[in-house]
mmCIF file of C-alpha atoms in Angstrom:
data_model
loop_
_atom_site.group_PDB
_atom_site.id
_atom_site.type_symbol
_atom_site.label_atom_id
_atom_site.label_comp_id
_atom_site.label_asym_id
_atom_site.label_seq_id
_atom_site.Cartn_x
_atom_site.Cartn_y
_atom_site.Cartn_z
ATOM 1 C CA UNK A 1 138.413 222.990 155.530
ATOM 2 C CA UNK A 2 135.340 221.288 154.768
ATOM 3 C CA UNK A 3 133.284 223.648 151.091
ATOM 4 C CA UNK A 4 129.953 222.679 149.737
ATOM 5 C CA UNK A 5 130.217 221.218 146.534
ATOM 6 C CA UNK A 6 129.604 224.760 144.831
ATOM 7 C CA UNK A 7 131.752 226.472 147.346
ATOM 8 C CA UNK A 8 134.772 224.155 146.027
ATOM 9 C CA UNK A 9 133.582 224.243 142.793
ATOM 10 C CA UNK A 10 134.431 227.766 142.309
ATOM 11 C CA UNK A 11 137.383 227.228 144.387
ATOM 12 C CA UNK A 12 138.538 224.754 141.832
ATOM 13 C CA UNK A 13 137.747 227.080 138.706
ATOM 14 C CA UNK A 14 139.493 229.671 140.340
ATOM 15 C CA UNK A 15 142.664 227.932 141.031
ATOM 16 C CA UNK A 16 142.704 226.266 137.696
ATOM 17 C CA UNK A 17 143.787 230.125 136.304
ATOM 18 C CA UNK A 18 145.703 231.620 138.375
ATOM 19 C CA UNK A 19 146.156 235.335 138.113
ATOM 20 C CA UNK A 20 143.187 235.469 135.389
ATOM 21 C CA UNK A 21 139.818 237.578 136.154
ATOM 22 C CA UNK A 22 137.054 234.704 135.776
ATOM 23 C CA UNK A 23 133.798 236.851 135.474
ATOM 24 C CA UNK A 24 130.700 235.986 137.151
ATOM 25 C CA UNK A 25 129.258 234.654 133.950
ATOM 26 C CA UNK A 26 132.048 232.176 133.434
ATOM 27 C CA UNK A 27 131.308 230.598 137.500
ATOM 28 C CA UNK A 28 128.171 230.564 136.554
ATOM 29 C CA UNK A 29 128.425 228.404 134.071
ATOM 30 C CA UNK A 30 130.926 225.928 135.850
ATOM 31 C CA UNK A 31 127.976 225.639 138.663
ATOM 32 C CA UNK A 32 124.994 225.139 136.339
ATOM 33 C CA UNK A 33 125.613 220.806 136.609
ATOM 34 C CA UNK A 34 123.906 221.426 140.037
ATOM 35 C CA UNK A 35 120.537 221.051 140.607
ATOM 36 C CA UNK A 36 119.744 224.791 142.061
ATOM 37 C CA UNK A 37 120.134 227.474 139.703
ATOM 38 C CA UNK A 38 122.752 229.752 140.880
ATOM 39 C CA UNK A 39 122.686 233.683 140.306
ATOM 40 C CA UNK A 40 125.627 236.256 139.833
ATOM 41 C CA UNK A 41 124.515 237.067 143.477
ATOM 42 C CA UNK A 42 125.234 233.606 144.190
ATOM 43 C CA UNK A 43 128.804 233.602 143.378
ATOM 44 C CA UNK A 44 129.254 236.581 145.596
ATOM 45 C CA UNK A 45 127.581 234.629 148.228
ATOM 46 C CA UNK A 46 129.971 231.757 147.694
ATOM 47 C CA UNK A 47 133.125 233.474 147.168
ATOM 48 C CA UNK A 48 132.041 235.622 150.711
ATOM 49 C CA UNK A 49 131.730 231.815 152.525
ATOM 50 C CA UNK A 50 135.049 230.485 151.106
ATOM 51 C CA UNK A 51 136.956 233.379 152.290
ATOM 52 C CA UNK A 52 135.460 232.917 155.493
ATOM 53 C CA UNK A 53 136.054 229.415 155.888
ATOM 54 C CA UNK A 54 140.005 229.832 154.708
ATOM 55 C CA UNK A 55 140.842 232.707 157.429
ATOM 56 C CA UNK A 56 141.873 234.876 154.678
ATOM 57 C CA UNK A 57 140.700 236.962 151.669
ATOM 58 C CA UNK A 58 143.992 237.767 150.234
ATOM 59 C CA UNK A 59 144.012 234.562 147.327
ATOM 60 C CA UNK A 60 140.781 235.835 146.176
ATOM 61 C CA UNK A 61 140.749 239.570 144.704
ATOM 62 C CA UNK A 62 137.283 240.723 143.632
ATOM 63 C CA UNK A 63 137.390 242.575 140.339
ATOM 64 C CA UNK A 64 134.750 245.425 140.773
ATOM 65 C CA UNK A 65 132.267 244.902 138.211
ATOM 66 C CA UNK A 66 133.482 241.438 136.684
ATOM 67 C CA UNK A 67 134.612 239.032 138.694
ATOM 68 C CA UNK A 68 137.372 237.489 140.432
ATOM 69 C CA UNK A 69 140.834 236.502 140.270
ATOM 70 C CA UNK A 70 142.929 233.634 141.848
ATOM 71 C CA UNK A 71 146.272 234.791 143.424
ATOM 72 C CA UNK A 72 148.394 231.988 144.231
ATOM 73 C CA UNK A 73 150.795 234.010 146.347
ATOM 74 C CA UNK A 74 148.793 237.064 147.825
ATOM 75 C CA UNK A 75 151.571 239.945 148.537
#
C-alpha cells in the first residue's frame, strides 16, 4: 500500500508501541523533521488517509480527546 512519508511515519510510531495511546502531541513531534509544519488537525487528517488506504480501521483506535493507539490484533 503505497503512504506518504508522513502517512508512514505515523504508521511507524504507532506500531513501534503497540497497545499504548500516543497523543497527538507526541506524532507531532515525530513529523516535525519534515519540511511542512504539521497541526494536531493534521494527524487526524493522516491517521483518516491511512485507514483508508489499509481497508480497515480496526488497528487504529482513536482515543477521544488524546490520541491514538496501535492494536496489533484488532478483536
Amino acid at each position: 500500500v503505497p503512504l506518504t512519508r508522513a502517512e508512514f511515519d505515523i504508521l511507524e510510531m504507532l506500531a513501534r508501541a503497540p497497545n499504548r495511546v500516543l497523543s497527538r502531541d507526541q506524532l507531532l513531534d515525530g513529523l516535525m523533521r519534515s519540511d511542512e509544519a504539521p497541526t494536531d488537525r493534521m494527524i487526524d487528517s493522516y491517521v483518516s488517509r491511512i485507514r483508508k488506504k489499509m481497508g480497515t480501521s480496526d488497528f487504529i483506535v482513536t482515543v477521544t480527546g488524546i490520541g491514538y493507539r496501535f492494536v496489533p490484533s484488532p478483536s
